PDB file of C-alpha atoms in Angstrom:
ATOM      1  CA  UNK A   7      58.522 -45.212   8.684  1.00 58.00           C
ATOM      2  CA  UNK A   8      61.574 -43.747   6.977  1.00 59.00           C
ATOM      3  CA  UNK A   9      61.095 -43.154   3.258  1.00 60.00           C
ATOM      4  CA  UNK A  10      64.702 -42.988   2.186  1.00 59.00           C
ATOM      5  CA  UNK A  11      64.736 -46.306   0.294  1.00 65.00           C
ATOM      6  CA  UNK A  12      61.019 -46.675  -0.297  1.00 72.00           C
ATOM      7  CA  UNK A  13      59.686 -46.538  -3.863  1.00 76.00           C
ATOM      8  CA  UNK A  14      57.741 -43.391  -4.608  1.00 78.00           C
ATOM      9  CA  UNK A  15      54.513 -45.283  -5.281  1.00 73.00           C
ATOM     10  CA  UNK A  16      54.578 -46.634  -1.707  1.00 87.00           C
ATOM     11  CA  UNK A  17      55.190 -43.134  -0.371  1.00 89.00           C
ATOM     12  CA  UNK A  18      52.315 -41.821  -2.476  1.00 93.00           C
ATOM     13  CA  UNK A  19      50.022 -44.487  -1.019  1.00 93.00           C
ATOM     14  CA  UNK A  20      51.011 -43.440   2.514  1.00 93.00           C
ATOM     15  CA  UNK A  21      50.567 -39.755   1.649  1.00 95.00           C
ATOM     16  CA  UNK A  22      47.112 -40.358   0.201  1.00 96.00           C
ATOM     17  CA  UNK A  23      46.110 -42.433   3.215  1.00 96.00           C
ATOM     18  CA  UNK A  24      47.349 -39.730   5.593  1.00 96.00           C
ATOM     19  CA  UNK A  25      45.498 -36.865   3.907  1.00 96.00           C
ATOM     20  CA  UNK A  26      42.262 -38.619   2.928  1.00 97.00           C
ATOM     21  CA  UNK A  27      40.416 -37.914   6.216  1.00 96.00           C
ATOM     22  CA  UNK A  28      41.439 -34.237   6.057  1.00 96.00           C
ATOM     23  CA  UNK A  29      40.123 -33.273   2.603  1.00 94.00           C
ATOM     24  CA  UNK A  30      36.884 -33.347   0.633  1.00 93.00           C
ATOM     25  CA  UNK A  31      36.169 -36.371  -1.553  1.00 93.00           C
ATOM     26  CA  UNK A  32      36.322 -34.245  -4.707  1.00 91.00           C
ATOM     27  CA  UNK A  33      39.747 -32.868  -3.744  1.00 93.00           C
ATOM     28  CA  UNK A  34      40.964 -36.391  -3.045  1.00 95.00           C
ATOM     29  CA  UNK A  35      39.699 -37.569  -6.442  1.00 95.00           C
ATOM     30  CA  UNK A  36      41.510 -34.684  -8.157  1.00 95.00           C
ATOM     31  CA  UNK A  37      44.736 -35.570  -6.357  1.00 96.00           C
ATOM     32  CA  UNK A  38      44.341 -39.227  -7.357  1.00 96.00           C
ATOM     33  CA  UNK A  39      43.855 -38.249 -10.980  1.00 96.00           C
ATOM     34  CA  UNK A  40      46.877 -35.942 -11.111  1.00 96.00           C
ATOM     35  CA  UNK A  41      49.105 -38.403  -9.293  1.00 96.00           C
ATOM     36  CA  UNK A  42      47.960 -41.372 -11.390  1.00 96.00           C
ATOM     37  CA  UNK A  43      48.340 -39.512 -14.660  1.00 96.00           C
ATOM     38  CA  UNK A  44      51.437 -37.363 -14.159  1.00 96.00           C
ATOM     39  CA  UNK A  45      53.485 -38.508 -11.167  1.00 96.00           C
ATOM     40  CA  UNK A  46      53.301 -42.288 -10.688  1.00 95.00           C
ATOM     41  CA  UNK A  47      54.078 -43.180 -14.311  1.00 95.00           C
ATOM     42  CA  UNK A  48      57.106 -40.894 -14.527  1.00 96.00           C
ATOM     43  CA  UNK A  49      58.721 -41.741 -11.180  1.00 95.00           C
ATOM     44  CA  UNK A  50      57.425 -45.290 -10.631  1.00 89.00           C
ATOM     45  CA  UNK A  51      60.820 -47.041 -10.629  1.00 87.00           C
ATOM     46  CA  UNK A  52      62.594 -44.631  -8.286  1.00 90.00           C
ATOM     47  CA  UNK A  53      62.770 -44.505  -4.547  1.00 88.00           C
ATOM     48  CA  UNK A  54      61.867 -41.177  -3.019  1.00 86.00           C
ATOM     49  CA  UNK A  55      65.401 -40.436  -1.844  1.00 87.00           C
ATOM     50  CA  UNK A  56      66.811 -41.110  -5.351  1.00 91.00           C
ATOM     51  CA  UNK A  57      64.769 -38.366  -6.994  1.00 94.00           C
ATOM     52  CA  UNK A  58      66.948 -35.336  -7.634  1.00 95.00           C
ATOM     53  CA  UNK A  59      66.366 -31.746  -8.658  1.00 96.00           C
ATOM     54  CA  UNK A  60      67.520 -32.790 -12.153  1.00 96.00           C
ATOM     55  CA  UNK A  61      64.817 -35.472 -12.255  1.00 96.00           C
ATOM     56  CA  UNK A  62      62.241 -32.817 -11.341  1.00 96.00           C
ATOM     57  CA  UNK A  63      63.555 -30.528 -14.098  1.00 96.00           C
ATOM     58  CA  UNK A  64      63.330 -33.338 -16.672  1.00 97.00           C
ATOM     59  CA  UNK A  65      59.802 -34.173 -15.450  1.00 97.00           C
ATOM     60  CA  UNK A  66      58.838 -30.503 -15.866  1.00 96.00           C
ATOM     61  CA  UNK A  67      60.220 -30.555 -19.409  1.00 96.00           C
ATOM     62  CA  UNK A  68      58.311 -33.730 -20.275  1.00 96.00           C
ATOM     63  CA  UNK A  69      55.074 -32.062 -19.155  1.00 96.00           C
ATOM     64  CA  UNK A  70      55.863 -28.861 -21.032  1.00 95.00           C
ATOM     65  CA  UNK A  71      56.322 -30.662 -24.360  1.00 95.00           C
ATOM     66  CA  UNK A  72      53.175 -32.820 -24.105  1.00 92.00           C
ATOM     67  CA  UNK A  73      50.560 -32.001 -26.745  1.00 91.00           C
ATOM     68  CA  UNK A  74      47.035 -33.166 -27.450  1.00 86.00           C
ATOM     69  CA  UNK A  75      45.557 -33.998 -30.857  1.00 87.00           C
ATOM     70  CA  UNK A  76      45.120 -30.258 -31.526  1.00 89.00           C
ATOM     71  CA  UNK A  77      48.770 -29.546 -30.634  1.00 92.00           C
ATOM     72  CA  UNK A  78      47.790 -27.804 -27.395  1.00 92.00           C
ATOM     73  CA  UNK A  79      49.848 -28.146 -24.243  1.00 93.00           C
ATOM     74  CA  UNK A  80      48.652 -28.049 -20.664  1.00 93.00           C
ATOM     75  CA  UNK A  81      47.475 -24.691 -19.335  1.00 91.00           C
ATOM     76  CA  UNK A  82      49.860 -22.777 -17.097  1.00 91.00           C
ATOM     77  CA  UNK A  83      47.434 -23.154 -14.182  1.00 91.00           C
ATOM     78  CA  UNK A  84      47.229 -26.933 -14.640  1.00 93.00           C
ATOM     79  CA  UNK A  85      51.033 -27.210 -14.851  1.00 95.00           C
ATOM     80  CA  UNK A  86      51.288 -25.367 -11.525  1.00 95.00           C
ATOM     81  CA  UNK A  87      48.664 -27.698 -10.027  1.00 95.00           C
ATOM     82  CA  UNK A  88      50.621 -30.774 -11.130  1.00 96.00           C
ATOM     83  CA  UNK A  89      53.878 -29.344  -9.763  1.00 96.00           C
ATOM     84  CA  UNK A  90      52.219 -28.423  -6.466  1.00 96.00           C
ATOM     85  CA  UNK A  91      50.964 -31.979  -6.033  1.00 96.00           C
ATOM     86  CA  UNK A  92      54.444 -33.490  -6.347  1.00 96.00           C
ATOM     87  CA  UNK A  93      55.788 -30.779  -4.059  1.00 96.00           C
ATOM     88  CA  UNK A  94      53.104 -31.640  -1.469  1.00 96.00           C
ATOM     89  CA  UNK A  95      54.100 -35.315  -1.532  1.00 95.00           C
ATOM     90  CA  UNK A  96      57.751 -34.442  -0.912  1.00 95.00           C
ATOM     91  CA  UNK A  97      56.890 -31.874   1.779  1.00 96.00           C
ATOM     92  CA  UNK A  98      54.778 -34.498   3.552  1.00 95.00           C
ATOM     93  CA  UNK A  99      57.645 -37.002   3.435  1.00 93.00           C
ATOM     94  CA  UNK A 100      60.076 -34.393   4.794  1.00 93.00           C
ATOM     95  CA  UNK A 101      57.749 -33.314   7.582  1.00 94.00           C
ATOM     96  CA  UNK A 102      56.478 -36.707   8.754  1.00 93.00           C
ATOM     97  CA  UNK A 103      58.731 -39.465   7.386  1.00 91.00           C
ATOM     98  CA  UNK A 104      62.330 -38.252   7.694  1.00 89.00           C
ATOM     99  CA  UNK A 105      63.074 -37.519   4.050  1.00 90.00           C
ATOM    100  CA  UNK A 106      66.139 -35.270   4.196  1.00 91.00           C
ATOM    101  CA  UNK A 107      65.050 -32.729   1.567  1.00 93.00           C
ATOM    102  CA  UNK A 108      62.477 -31.882  -1.054  1.00 95.00           C
ATOM    103  CA  UNK A 109      64.092 -31.875  -4.540  1.00 95.00           C
ATOM    104  CA  UNK A 110      61.285 -29.674  -5.885  1.00 94.00           C
ATOM    105  CA  UNK A 111      62.664 -26.768  -3.858  1.00 94.00           C
ATOM    106  CA  UNK A 112      65.748 -26.456  -6.101  1.00 92.00           C
ATOM    107  CA  UNK A 113      63.564 -25.914  -9.170  1.00 90.00           C
ATOM    108  CA  UNK A 114      61.532 -22.972 -10.298  1.00 89.00           C
ATOM    109  CA  UNK A 115      57.824 -23.665  -9.948  1.00 89.00           C
ATOM    110  CA  UNK A 116      56.270 -24.755 -13.194  1.00 86.00           C
ATOM    111  CA  UNK A 117      53.276 -22.912 -14.629  1.00 83.00           C
ATOM    112  CA  UNK A 118      51.455 -19.914 -13.239  1.00 80.00           C
ATOM    113  CA  UNK A 119      49.472 -19.504 -10.034  1.00 77.00           C
ATOM    114  CA  UNK A 120      46.803 -17.196 -11.437  1.00 74.00           C
ATOM    115  CA  UNK A 121      44.638 -17.488 -14.489  1.00 63.00           C
ATOM    116  CA  UNK A 122      44.101 -14.596 -16.817  1.00 68.00           C
ATOM    117  CA  UNK A 123      41.429 -12.206 -15.729  1.00 73.00           C
ATOM    118  CA  UNK A 124      37.879 -13.208 -16.578  1.00 72.00           C
ATOM    119  CA  UNK A 125      35.192 -10.808 -17.649  1.00 80.00           C
ATOM    120  CA  UNK A 126      31.605 -11.265 -16.540  1.00 82.00           C
ATOM    121  CA  UNK A 127      28.447  -9.772 -17.921  1.00 87.00           C
ATOM    122  CA  UNK A 128      26.366  -7.587 -15.680  1.00 89.00           C
ATOM    123  CA  UNK A 129      22.707  -8.519 -15.474  1.00 92.00           C
ATOM    124  CA  UNK A 130      21.813  -5.673 -17.848  1.00 92.00           C
ATOM    125  CA  UNK A 131      24.460  -6.752 -20.362  1.00 92.00           C
ATOM    126  CA  UNK A 132      23.204 -10.315 -20.247  1.00 91.00           C
ATOM    127  CA  UNK A 133      19.567  -9.323 -20.668  1.00 93.00           C
ATOM    128  CA  UNK A 134      20.499  -7.245 -23.722  1.00 94.00           C
ATOM    129  CA  UNK A 135      22.373 -10.239 -25.188  1.00 92.00           C
ATOM    130  CA  UNK A 136      19.505 -12.633 -24.387  1.00 93.00           C
ATOM    131  CA  UNK A 137      17.073 -10.358 -26.185  1.00 93.00           C
ATOM    132  CA  UNK A 138      19.306 -10.467 -29.279  1.00 94.00           C
ATOM    133  CA  UNK A 139      19.336 -14.296 -29.404  1.00 94.00           C
ATOM    134  CA  UNK A 140      15.707 -14.841 -28.391  1.00 94.00           C
ATOM    135  CA  UNK A 141      14.812 -15.879 -31.951  1.00 95.00           C
ATOM    136  CA  UNK A 142      17.264 -18.819 -31.724  1.00 95.00           C
ATOM    137  CA  UNK A 143      15.632 -21.066 -29.098  1.00 93.00           C
ATOM    138  CA  UNK A 144      18.493 -23.564 -28.646  1.00 93.00           C
ATOM    139  CA  UNK A 145      21.056 -20.798 -28.139  1.00 92.00           C
ATOM    140  CA  UNK A 146      18.695 -18.752 -26.017  1.00 94.00           C
ATOM    141  CA  UNK A 147      17.926 -21.583 -23.583  1.00 92.00           C
ATOM    142  CA  UNK A 148      21.549 -22.718 -23.462  1.00 93.00           C
ATOM    143  CA  UNK A 149      22.671 -19.222 -22.490  1.00 93.00           C
ATOM    144  CA  UNK A 150      19.812 -18.894 -20.012  1.00 92.00           C
ATOM    145  CA  UNK A 151      21.019 -22.027 -18.234  1.00 92.00           C
ATOM    146  CA  UNK A 152      24.672 -20.954 -18.376  1.00 92.00           C
ATOM    147  CA  UNK A 153      24.038 -17.460 -17.052  1.00 91.00           C
ATOM    148  CA  UNK A 154      21.475 -18.147 -14.348  1.00 91.00           C
ATOM    149  CA  UNK A 155      23.014 -21.350 -12.945  1.00 90.00           C
ATOM    150  CA  UNK A 156      26.709 -20.579 -13.347  1.00 88.00           C
ATOM    151  CA  UNK A 157      27.499 -24.006 -14.780  1.00 89.00           C
ATOM    152  CA  UNK A 158      30.302 -24.369 -17.305  1.00 87.00           C
ATOM    153  CA  UNK A 159      29.903 -25.204 -20.995  1.00 87.00           C
ATOM    154  CA  UNK A 160      31.050 -28.805 -20.514  1.00 87.00           C
ATOM    155  CA  UNK A 161      28.532 -29.268 -17.727  1.00 90.00           C
ATOM    156  CA  UNK A 162      25.788 -27.857 -19.923  1.00 90.00           C
ATOM    157  CA  UNK A 163      26.679 -30.238 -22.743  1.00 90.00           C
ATOM    158  CA  UNK A 164      26.551 -33.183 -20.334  1.00 90.00           C
ATOM    159  CA  UNK A 165      22.979 -32.433 -19.205  1.00 90.00           C
ATOM    160  CA  UNK A 166      20.250 -34.897 -20.126  1.00 91.00           C
ATOM    161  CA  UNK A 167      16.472 -34.668 -19.891  1.00 91.00           C
ATOM    162  CA  UNK A 168      16.662 -36.650 -16.643  1.00 92.00           C
ATOM    163  CA  UNK A 169      18.596 -33.754 -15.051  1.00 91.00           C
ATOM    164  CA  UNK A 170      15.548 -31.494 -15.268  1.00 91.00           C
ATOM    165  CA  UNK A 171      12.658 -31.732 -12.814  1.00 91.00           C
ATOM    166  CA  UNK A 172      10.131 -29.337 -14.328  1.00 91.00           C
ATOM    167  CA  UNK A 173       7.522 -29.891 -11.609  1.00 93.00           C
ATOM    168  CA  UNK A 174       9.926 -28.898  -8.823  1.00 93.00           C
ATOM    169  CA  UNK A 175      11.762 -26.420 -11.069  1.00 90.00           C
ATOM    170  CA  UNK A 176      15.102 -28.094 -10.302  1.00 90.00           C
ATOM    171  CA  UNK A 177      18.197 -28.810 -12.346  1.00 88.00           C
ATOM    172  CA  UNK A 178      20.482 -31.548 -11.036  1.00 86.00           C
TER     173      UNK A 178
END
């Protein structure tokens, strides 16, 4: 299959079909989400070979100016992830389906590859903190779960009573 006059959404479908057996289901779902949210809608009426470096630049700019209800833009890491996904689609088409070139290559990569450094409490630091909040049961147990399981705040907030098996001492 040559992709030169094929609409990008058809190329994306082929790309997703080609890579699905090679990646974990969660990775596939992430790719689907990014592509469905940020790539398909923007490029849906273009064929792959029509997309230029200028189109990529304008797409970058559209992502950079997006804001949520709190006037926050996408994180630099997420912007890089979105860019990398489009780049992967083009690289796949170049490598396997005779696309002449990847227009992403003419542009500077969007976003940043590394997040800012994170600080972690040592066990002793945590135990000192836990002692200080012991008189606030909700906070104490929330932090106990966060620290000892490693789950994130959003995951903690999503927990329900059904997620706890007290007899087996399990948290699902």
